[in-house]
JSON list of C-alpha atoms in Angstrom, two decimals:
[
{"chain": "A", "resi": 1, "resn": "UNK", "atom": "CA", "xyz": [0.00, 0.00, 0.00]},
{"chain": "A", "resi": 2, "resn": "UNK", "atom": "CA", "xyz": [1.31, 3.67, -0.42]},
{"chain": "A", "resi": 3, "resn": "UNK", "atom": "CA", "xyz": [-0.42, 6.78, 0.44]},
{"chain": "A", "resi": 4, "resn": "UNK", "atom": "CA", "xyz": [-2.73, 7.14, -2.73]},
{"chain": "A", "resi": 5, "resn": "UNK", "atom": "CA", "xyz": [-3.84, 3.66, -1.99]},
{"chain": "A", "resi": 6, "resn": "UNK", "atom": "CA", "xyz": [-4.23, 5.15, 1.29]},
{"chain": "A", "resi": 7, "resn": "UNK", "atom": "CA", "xyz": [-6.55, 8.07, 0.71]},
{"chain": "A", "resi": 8, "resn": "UNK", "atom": "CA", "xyz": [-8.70, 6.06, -1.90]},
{"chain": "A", "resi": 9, "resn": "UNK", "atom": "CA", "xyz": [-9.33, 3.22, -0.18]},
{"chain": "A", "resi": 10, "resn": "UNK", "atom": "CA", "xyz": [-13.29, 2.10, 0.75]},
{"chain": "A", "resi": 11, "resn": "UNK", "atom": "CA", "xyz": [-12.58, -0.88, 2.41]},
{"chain": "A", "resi": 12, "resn": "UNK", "atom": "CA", "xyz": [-11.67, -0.12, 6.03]},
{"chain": "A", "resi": 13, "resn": "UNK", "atom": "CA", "xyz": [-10.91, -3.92, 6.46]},
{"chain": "A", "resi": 14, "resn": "UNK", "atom": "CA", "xyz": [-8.02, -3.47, 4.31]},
{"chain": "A", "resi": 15, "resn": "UNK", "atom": "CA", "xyz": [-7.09, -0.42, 6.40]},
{"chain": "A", "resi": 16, "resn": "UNK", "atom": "CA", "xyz": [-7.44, -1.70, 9.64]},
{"chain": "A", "resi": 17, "resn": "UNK", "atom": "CA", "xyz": [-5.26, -4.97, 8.60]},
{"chain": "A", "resi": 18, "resn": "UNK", "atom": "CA", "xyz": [-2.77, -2.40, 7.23]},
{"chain": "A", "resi": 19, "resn": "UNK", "atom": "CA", "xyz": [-2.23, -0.13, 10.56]},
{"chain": "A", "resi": 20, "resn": "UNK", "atom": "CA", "xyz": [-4.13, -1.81, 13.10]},
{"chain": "A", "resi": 21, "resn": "UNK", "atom": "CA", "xyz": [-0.98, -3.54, 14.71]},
{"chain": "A", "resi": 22, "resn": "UNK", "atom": "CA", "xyz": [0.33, 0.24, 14.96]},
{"chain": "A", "resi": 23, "resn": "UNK", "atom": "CA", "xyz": [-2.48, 1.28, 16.47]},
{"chain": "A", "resi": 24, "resn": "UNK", "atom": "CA", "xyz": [-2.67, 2.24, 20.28]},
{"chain": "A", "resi": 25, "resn": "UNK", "atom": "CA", "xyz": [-5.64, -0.28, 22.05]},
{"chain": "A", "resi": 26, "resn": "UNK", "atom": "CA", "xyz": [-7.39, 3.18, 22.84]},
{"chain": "A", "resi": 27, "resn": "UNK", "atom": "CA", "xyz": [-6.96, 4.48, 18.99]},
{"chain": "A", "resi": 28, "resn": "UNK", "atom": "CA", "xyz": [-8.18, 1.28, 18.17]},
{"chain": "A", "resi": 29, "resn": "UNK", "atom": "CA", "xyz": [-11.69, 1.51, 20.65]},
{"chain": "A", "resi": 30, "resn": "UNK", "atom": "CA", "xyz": [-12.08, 4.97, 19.77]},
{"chain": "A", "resi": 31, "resn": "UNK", "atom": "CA", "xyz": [-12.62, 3.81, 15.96]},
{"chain": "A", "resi": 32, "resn": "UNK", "atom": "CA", "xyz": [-15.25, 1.61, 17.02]},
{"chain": "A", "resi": 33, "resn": "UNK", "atom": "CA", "xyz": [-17.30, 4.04, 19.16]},
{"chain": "A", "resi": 34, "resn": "UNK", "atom": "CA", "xyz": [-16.78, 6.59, 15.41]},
{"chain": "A", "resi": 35, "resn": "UNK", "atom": "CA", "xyz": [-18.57, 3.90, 13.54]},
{"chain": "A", "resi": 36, "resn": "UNK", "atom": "CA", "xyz": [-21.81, 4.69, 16.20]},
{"chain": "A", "resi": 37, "resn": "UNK", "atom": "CA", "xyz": [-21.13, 8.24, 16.46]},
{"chain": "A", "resi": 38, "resn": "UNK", "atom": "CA", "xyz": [-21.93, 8.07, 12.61]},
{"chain": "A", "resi": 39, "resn": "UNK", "atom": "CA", "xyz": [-25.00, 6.96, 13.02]},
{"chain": "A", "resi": 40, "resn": "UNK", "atom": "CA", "xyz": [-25.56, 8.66, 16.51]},
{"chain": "A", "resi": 41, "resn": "UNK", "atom": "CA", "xyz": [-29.45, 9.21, 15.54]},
{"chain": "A", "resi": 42, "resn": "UNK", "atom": "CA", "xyz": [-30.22, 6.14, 15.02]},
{"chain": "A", "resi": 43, "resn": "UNK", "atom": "CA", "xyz": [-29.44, 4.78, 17.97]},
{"chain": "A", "resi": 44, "resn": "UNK", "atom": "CA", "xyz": [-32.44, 3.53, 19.31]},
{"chain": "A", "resi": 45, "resn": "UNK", "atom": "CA", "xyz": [-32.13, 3.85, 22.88]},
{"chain": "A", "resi": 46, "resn": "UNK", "atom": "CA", "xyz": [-30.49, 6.36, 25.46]},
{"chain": "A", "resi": 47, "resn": "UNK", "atom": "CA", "xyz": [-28.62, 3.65, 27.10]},
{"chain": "A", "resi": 48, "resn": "UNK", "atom": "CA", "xyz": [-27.28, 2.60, 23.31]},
{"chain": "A", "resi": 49, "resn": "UNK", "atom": "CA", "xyz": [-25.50, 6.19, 23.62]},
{"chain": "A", "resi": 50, "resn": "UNK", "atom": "CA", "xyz": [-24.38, 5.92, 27.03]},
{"chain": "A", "resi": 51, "resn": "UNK", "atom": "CA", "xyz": [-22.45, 2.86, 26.43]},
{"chain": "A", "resi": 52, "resn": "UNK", "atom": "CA", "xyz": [-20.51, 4.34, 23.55]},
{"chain": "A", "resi": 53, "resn": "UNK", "atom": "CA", "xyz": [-19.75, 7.42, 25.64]},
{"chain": "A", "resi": 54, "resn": "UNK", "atom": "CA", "xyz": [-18.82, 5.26, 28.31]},
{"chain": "A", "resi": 55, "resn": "UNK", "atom": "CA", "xyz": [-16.32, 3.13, 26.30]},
{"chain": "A", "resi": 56, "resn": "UNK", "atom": "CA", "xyz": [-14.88, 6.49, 24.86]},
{"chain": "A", "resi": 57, "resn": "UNK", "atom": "CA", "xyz": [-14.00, 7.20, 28.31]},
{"chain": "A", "resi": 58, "resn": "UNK", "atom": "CA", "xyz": [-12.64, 3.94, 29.55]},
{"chain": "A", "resi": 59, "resn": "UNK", "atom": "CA", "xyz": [-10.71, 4.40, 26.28]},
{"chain": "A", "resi": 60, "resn": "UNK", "atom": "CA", "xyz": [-9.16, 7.97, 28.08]},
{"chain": "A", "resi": 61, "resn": "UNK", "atom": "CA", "xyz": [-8.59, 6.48, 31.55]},
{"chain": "A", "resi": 62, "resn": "UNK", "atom": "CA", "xyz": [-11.57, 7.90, 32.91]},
{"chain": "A", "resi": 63, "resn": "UNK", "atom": "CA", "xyz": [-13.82, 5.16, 33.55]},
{"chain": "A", "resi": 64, "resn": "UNK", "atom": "CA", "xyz": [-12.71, 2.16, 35.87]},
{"chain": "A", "resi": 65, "resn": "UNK", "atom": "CA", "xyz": [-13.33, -1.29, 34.56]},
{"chain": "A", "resi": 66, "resn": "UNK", "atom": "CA", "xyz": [-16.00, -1.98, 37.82]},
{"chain": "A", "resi": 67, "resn": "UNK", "atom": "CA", "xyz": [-18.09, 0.89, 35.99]},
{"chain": "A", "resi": 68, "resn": "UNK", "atom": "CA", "xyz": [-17.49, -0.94, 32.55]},
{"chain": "A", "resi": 69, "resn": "UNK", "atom": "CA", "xyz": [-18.74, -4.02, 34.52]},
{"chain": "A", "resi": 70, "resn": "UNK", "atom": "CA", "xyz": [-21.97, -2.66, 35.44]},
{"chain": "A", "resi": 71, "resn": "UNK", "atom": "CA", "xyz": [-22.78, -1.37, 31.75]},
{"chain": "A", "resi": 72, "resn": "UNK", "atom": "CA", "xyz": [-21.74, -4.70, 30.14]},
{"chain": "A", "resi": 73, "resn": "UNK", "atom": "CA", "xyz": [-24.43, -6.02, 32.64]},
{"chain": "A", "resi": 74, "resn": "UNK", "atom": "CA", "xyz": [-26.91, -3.10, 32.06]},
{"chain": "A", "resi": 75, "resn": "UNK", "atom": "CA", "xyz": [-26.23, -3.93, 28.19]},
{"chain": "A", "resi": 76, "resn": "UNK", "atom": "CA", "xyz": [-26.89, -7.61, 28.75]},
{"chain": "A", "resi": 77, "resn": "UNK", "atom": "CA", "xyz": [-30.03, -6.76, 30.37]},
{"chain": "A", "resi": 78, "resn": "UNK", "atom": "CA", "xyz": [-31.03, -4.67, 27.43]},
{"chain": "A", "resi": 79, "resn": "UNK", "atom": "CA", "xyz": [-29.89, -7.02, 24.53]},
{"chain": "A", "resi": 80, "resn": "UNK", "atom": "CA", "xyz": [-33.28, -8.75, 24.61]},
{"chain": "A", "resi": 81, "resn": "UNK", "atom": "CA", "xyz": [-35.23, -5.40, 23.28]},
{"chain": "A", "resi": 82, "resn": "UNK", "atom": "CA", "xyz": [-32.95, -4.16, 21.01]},
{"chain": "A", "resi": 83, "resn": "UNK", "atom": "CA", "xyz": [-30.75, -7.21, 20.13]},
{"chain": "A", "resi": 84, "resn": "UNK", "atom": "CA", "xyz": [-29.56, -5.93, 16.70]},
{"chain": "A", "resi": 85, "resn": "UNK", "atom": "CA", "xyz": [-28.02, -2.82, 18.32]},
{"chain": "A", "resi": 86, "resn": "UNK", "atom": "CA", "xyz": [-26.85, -3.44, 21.77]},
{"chain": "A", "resi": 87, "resn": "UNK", "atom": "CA", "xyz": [-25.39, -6.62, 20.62]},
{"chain": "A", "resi": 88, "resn": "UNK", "atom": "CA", "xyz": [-23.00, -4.31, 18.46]},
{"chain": "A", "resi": 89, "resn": "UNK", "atom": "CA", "xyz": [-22.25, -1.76, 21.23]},
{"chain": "A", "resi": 90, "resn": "UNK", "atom": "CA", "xyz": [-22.02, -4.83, 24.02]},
{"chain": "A", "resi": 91, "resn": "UNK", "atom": "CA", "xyz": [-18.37, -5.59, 22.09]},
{"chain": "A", "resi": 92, "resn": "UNK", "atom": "CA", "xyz": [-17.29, -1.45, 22.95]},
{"chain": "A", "resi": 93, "resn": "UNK", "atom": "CA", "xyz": [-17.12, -2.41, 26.90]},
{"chain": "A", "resi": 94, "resn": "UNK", "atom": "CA", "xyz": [-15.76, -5.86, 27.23]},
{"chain": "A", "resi": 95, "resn": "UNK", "atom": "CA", "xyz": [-13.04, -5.55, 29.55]},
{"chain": "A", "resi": 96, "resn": "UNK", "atom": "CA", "xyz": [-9.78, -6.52, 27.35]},
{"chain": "A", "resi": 97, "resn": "UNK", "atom": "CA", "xyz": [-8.09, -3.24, 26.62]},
{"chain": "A", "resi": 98, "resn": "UNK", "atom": "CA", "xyz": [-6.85, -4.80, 23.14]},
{"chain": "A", "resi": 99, "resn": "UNK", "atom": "CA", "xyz": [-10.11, -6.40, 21.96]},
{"chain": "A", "resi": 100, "resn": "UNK", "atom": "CA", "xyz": [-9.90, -4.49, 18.75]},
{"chain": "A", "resi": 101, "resn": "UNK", "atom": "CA", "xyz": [-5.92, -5.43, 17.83]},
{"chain": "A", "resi": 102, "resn": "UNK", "atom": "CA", "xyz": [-5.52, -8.93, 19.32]},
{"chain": "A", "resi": 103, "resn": "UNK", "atom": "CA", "xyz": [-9.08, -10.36, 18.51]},
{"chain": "A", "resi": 104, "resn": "UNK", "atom": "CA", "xyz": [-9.38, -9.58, 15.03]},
{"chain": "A", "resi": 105, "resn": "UNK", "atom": "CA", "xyz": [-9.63, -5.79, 14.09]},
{"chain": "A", "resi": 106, "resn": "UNK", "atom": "CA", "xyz": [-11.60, -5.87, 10.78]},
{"chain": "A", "resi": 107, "resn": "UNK", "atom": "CA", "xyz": [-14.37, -8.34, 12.49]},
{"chain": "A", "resi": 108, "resn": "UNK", "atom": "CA", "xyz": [-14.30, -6.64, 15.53]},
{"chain": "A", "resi": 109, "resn": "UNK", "atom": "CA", "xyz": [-14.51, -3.15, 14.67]},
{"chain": "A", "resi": 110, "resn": "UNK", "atom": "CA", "xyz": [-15.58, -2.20, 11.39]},
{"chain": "A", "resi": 111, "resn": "UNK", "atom": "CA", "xyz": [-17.41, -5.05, 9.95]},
{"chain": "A", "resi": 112, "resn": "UNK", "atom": "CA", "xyz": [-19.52, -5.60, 13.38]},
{"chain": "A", "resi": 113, "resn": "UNK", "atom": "CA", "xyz": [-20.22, -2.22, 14.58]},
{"chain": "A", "resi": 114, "resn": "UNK", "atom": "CA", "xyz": [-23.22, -1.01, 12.72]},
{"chain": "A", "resi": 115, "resn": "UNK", "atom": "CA", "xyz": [-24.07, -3.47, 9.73]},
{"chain": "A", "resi": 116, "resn": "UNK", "atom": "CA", "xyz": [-27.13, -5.02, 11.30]},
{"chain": "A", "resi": 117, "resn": "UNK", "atom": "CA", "xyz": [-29.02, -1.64, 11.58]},
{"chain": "A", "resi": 118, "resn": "UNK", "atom": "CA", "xyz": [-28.88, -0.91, 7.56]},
{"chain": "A", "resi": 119, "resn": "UNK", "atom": "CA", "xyz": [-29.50, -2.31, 4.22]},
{"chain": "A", "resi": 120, "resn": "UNK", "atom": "CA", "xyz": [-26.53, -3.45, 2.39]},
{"chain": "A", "resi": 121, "resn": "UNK", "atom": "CA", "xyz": [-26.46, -0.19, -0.02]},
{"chain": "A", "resi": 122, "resn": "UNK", "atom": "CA", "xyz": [-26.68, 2.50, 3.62]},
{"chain": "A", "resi": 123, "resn": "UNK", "atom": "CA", "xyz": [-23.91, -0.20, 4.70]},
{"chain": "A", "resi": 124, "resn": "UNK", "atom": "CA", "xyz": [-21.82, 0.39, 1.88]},
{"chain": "A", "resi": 125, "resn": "UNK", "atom": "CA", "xyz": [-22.02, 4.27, 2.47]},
{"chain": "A", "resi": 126, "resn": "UNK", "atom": "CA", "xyz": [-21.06, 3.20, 6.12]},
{"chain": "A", "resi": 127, "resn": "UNK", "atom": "CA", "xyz": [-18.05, 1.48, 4.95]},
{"chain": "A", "resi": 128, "resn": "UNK", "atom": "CA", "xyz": [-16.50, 4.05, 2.93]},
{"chain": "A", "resi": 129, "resn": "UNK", "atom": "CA", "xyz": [-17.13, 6.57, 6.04]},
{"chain": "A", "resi": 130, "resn": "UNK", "atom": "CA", "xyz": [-15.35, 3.92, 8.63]},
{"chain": "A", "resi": 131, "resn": "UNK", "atom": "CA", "xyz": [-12.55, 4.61, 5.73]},
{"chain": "A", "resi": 132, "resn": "UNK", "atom": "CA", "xyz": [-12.58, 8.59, 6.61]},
{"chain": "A", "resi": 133, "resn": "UNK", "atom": "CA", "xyz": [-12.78, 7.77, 9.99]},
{"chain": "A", "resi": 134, "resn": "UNK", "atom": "CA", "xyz": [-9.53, 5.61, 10.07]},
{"chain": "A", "resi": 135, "resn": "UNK", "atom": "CA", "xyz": [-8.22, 8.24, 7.85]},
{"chain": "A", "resi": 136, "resn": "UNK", "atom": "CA", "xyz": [-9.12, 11.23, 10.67]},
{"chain": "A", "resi": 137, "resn": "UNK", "atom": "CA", "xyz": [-7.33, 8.88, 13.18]},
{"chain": "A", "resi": 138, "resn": "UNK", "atom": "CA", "xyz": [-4.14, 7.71, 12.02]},
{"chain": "A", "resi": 139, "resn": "UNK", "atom": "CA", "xyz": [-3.58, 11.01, 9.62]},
{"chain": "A", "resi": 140, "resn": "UNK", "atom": "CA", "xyz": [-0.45, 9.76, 6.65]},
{"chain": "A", "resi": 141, "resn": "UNK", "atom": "CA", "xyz": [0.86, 6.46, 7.83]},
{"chain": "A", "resi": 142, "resn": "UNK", "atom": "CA", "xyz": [4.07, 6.89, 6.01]},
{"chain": "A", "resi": 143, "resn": "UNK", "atom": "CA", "xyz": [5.03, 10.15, 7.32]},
{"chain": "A", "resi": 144, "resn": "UNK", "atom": "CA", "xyz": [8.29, 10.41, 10.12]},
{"chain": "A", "resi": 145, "resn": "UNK", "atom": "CA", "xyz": [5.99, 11.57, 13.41]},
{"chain": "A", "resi": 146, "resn": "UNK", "atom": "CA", "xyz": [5.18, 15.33, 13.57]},
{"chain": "A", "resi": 147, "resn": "UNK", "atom": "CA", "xyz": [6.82, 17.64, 16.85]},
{"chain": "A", "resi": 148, "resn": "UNK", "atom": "CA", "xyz": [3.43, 19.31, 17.83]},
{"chain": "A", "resi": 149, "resn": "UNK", "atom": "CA", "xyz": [4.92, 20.59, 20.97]},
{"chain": "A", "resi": 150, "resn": "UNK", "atom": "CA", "xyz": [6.33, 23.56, 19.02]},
{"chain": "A", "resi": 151, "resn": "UNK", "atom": "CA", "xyz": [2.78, 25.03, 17.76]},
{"chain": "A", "resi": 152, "resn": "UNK", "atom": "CA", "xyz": [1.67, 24.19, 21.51]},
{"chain": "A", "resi": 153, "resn": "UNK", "atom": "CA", "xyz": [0.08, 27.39, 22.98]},
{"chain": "A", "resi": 154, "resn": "UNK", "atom": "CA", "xyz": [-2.84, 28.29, 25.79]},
{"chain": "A", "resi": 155, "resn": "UNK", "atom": "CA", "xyz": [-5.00, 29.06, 22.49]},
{"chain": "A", "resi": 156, "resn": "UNK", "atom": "CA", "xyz": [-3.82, 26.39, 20.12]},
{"chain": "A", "resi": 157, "resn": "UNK", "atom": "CA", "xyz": [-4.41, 23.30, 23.22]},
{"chain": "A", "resi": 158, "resn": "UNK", "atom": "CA", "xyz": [-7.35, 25.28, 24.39]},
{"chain": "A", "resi": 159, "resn": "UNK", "atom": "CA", "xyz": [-9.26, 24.73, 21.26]},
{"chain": "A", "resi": 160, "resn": "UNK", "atom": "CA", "xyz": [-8.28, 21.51, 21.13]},
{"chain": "A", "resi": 161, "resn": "UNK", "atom": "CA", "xyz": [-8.98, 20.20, 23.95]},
{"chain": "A", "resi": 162, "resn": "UNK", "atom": "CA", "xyz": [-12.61, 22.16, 24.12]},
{"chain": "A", "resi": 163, "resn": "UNK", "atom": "CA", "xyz": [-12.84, 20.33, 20.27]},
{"chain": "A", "resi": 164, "resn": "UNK", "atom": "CA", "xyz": [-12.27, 16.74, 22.07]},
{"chain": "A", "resi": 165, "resn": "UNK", "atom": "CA", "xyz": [-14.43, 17.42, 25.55]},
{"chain": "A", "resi": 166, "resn": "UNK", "atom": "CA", "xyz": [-17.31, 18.74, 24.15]},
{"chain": "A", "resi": 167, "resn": "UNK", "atom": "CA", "xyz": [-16.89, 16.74, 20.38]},
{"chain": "A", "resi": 168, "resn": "UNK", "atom": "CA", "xyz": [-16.59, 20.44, 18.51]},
{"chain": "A", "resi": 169, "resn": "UNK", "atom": "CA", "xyz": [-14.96, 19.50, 16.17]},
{"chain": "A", "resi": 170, "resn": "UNK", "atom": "CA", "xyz": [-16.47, 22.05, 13.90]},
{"chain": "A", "resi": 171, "resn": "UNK", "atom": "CA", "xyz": [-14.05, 24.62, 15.43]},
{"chain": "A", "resi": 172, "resn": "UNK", "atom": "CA", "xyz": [-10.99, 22.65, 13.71]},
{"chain": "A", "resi": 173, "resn": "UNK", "atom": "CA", "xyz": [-10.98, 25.64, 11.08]},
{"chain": "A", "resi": 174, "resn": "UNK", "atom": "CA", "xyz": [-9.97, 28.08, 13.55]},
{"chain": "A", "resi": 175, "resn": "UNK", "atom": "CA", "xyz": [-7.80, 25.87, 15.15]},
{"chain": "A", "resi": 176, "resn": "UNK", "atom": "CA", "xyz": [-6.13, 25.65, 11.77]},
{"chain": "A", "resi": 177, "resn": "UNK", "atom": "CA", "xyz": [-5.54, 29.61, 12.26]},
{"chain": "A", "resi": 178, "resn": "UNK", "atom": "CA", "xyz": [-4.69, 29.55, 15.95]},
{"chain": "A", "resi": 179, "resn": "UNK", "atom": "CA", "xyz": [-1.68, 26.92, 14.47]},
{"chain": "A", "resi": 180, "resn": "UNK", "atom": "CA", "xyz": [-0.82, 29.57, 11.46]},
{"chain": "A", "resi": 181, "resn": "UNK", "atom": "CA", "xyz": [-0.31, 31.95, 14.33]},
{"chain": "A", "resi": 182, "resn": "UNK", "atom": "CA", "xyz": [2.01, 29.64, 15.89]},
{"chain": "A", "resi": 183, "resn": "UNK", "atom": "CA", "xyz": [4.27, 29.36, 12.94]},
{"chain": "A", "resi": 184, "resn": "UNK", "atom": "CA", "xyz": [2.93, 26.08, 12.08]},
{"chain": "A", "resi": 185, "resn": "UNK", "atom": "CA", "xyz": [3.66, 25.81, 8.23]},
{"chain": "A", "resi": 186, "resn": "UNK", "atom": "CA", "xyz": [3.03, 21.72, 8.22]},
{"chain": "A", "resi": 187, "resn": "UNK", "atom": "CA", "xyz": [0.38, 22.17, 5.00]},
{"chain": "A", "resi": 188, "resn": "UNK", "atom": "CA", "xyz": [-0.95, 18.61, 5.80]},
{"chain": "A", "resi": 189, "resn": "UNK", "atom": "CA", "xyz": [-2.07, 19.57, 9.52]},
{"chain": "A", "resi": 190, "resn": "UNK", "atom": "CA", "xyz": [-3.59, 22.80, 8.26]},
{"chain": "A", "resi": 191, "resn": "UNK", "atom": "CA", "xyz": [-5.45, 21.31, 5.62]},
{"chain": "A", "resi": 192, "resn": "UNK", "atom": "CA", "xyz": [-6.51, 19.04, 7.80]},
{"chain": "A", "resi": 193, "resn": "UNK", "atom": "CA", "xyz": [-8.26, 21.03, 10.06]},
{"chain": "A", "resi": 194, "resn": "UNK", "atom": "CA", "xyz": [-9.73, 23.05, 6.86]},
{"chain": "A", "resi": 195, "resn": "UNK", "atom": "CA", "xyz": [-11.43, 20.35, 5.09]},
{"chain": "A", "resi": 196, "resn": "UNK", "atom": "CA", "xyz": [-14.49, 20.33, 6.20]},
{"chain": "A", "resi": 197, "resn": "UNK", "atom": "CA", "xyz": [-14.71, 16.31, 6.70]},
{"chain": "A", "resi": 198, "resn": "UNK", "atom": "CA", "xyz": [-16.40, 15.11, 10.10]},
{"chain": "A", "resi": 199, "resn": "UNK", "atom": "CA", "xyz": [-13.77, 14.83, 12.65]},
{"chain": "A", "resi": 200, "resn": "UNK", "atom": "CA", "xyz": [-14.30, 12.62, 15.73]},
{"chain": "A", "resi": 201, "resn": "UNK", "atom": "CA", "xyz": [-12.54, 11.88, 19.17]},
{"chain": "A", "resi": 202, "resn": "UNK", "atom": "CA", "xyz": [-9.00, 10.43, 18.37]},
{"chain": "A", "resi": 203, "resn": "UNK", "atom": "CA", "xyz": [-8.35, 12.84, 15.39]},
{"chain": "A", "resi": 204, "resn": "UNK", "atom": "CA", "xyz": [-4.82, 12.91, 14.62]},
{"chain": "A", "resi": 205, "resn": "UNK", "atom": "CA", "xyz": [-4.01, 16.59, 14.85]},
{"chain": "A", "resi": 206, "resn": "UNK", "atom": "CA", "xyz": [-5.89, 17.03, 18.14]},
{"chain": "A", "resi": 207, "resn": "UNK", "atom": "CA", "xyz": [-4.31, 13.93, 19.51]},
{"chain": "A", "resi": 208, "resn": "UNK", "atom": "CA", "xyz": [-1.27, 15.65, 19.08]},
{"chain": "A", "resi": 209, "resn": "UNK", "atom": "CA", "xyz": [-1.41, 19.08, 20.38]},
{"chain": "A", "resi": 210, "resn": "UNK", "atom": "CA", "xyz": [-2.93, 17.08, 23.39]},
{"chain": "A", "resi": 211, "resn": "UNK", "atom": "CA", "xyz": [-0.30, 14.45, 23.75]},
{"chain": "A", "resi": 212, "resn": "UNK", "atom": "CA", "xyz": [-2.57, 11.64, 23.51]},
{"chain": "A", "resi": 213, "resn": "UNK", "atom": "CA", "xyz": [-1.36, 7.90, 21.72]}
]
């Protein structure tokens, strides 16, 4: 694979095979709760939602695994009412940190998040967007890592951590000028934050003014 490869791909199995070894076990449950935040209204249930926020949070460090417990169970409870759904979302809080990377990425992530709630043409759609998602994630997997501590600043972190905490993402565009005004030159972080594409939690160029993995 090389980077146009990369960027045209629609077949985030492929993807995920290609980087998912070299993916951190959070960047790696993050994806998964994307592929629900895609189709955030059409979750069918309040407690769907809350499991997906609660996995992105165990996925930070700020959820303990008793509270995972006790939403696995809650989801258990709730599998019998909406089985096509909460089945999917049940695999977000199992309790192995690398369920994603050492149980089979491409089954357990992109192929079994949301295909039971569409028809196969919606699930098509969804399977190009799980390709932009990975893409949002890992940024260019070829390129030498990028220094973001020099563009760090009170405004440049603020945004971006106000981006990740409250998912508004939409402010990415100004972020892209806060980094301009920090001497940041790199065109493929600033035109990453200009493109207009849906960002979500574990976006490369927030990741890294934040100093996440």
């Amino acid at each position: 694979m090389n980077l146009d490869d990369w960027a045209r791909c629609v077949d985030p199995e492929i993807l995920l095979d290609f980087v998912g070894s070299r993916l951190s076990d959070r960047k790696l449950r993050l994806f998964g709760c994307a592929c629900f935040r895609r189709v955030w209204d059409h979750l069918a249930s309040p407690d769907v939602k809350r499991i997906v926020e609660l996995a992105e949070s165990y996925a930070d460090g700020l959820e303990t695994r008793e509270r995972l417990r006790e939403t696995l169970k809650r989801a258990i409870e709730l599998e019998a009412r909406l089985p096509q759904q909460i089945g999917k979302v049940r695999e977000l809080v199992v309790e192995e940190a690398n369920w994603a990377a050492r149980e089979g990425s491409k089954e357990a992530v992109a192929e079994r998040s949301v295909r039971a709630m569409f028809p196969p043409d919606i699930w098509r759609e969804e399977r190009r967007a799980q390709c932009e998602i990975l893409r949002d994630l890992v940024g260019d997997p070829f390129a030498e890592p990028i220094d973001f501590s020099r563009w760090r600043s009170d405004r440049t972190v603020g945004i971006a951590r106000q981006a990740y905490d409250e998912y508004r993402f939409d402010a990415l565009p100004i972020l892209a000028d806060a980094l301009a005004d920090e001497d940041c030159d790199h065109q493929f972080v600033l035109a990453h934050c200009r493109s207009g594409q849906q960002h979500f939690r574990g976006c490369w160029v927030v990741d890294g003014l934040l100093g996440n993995e």
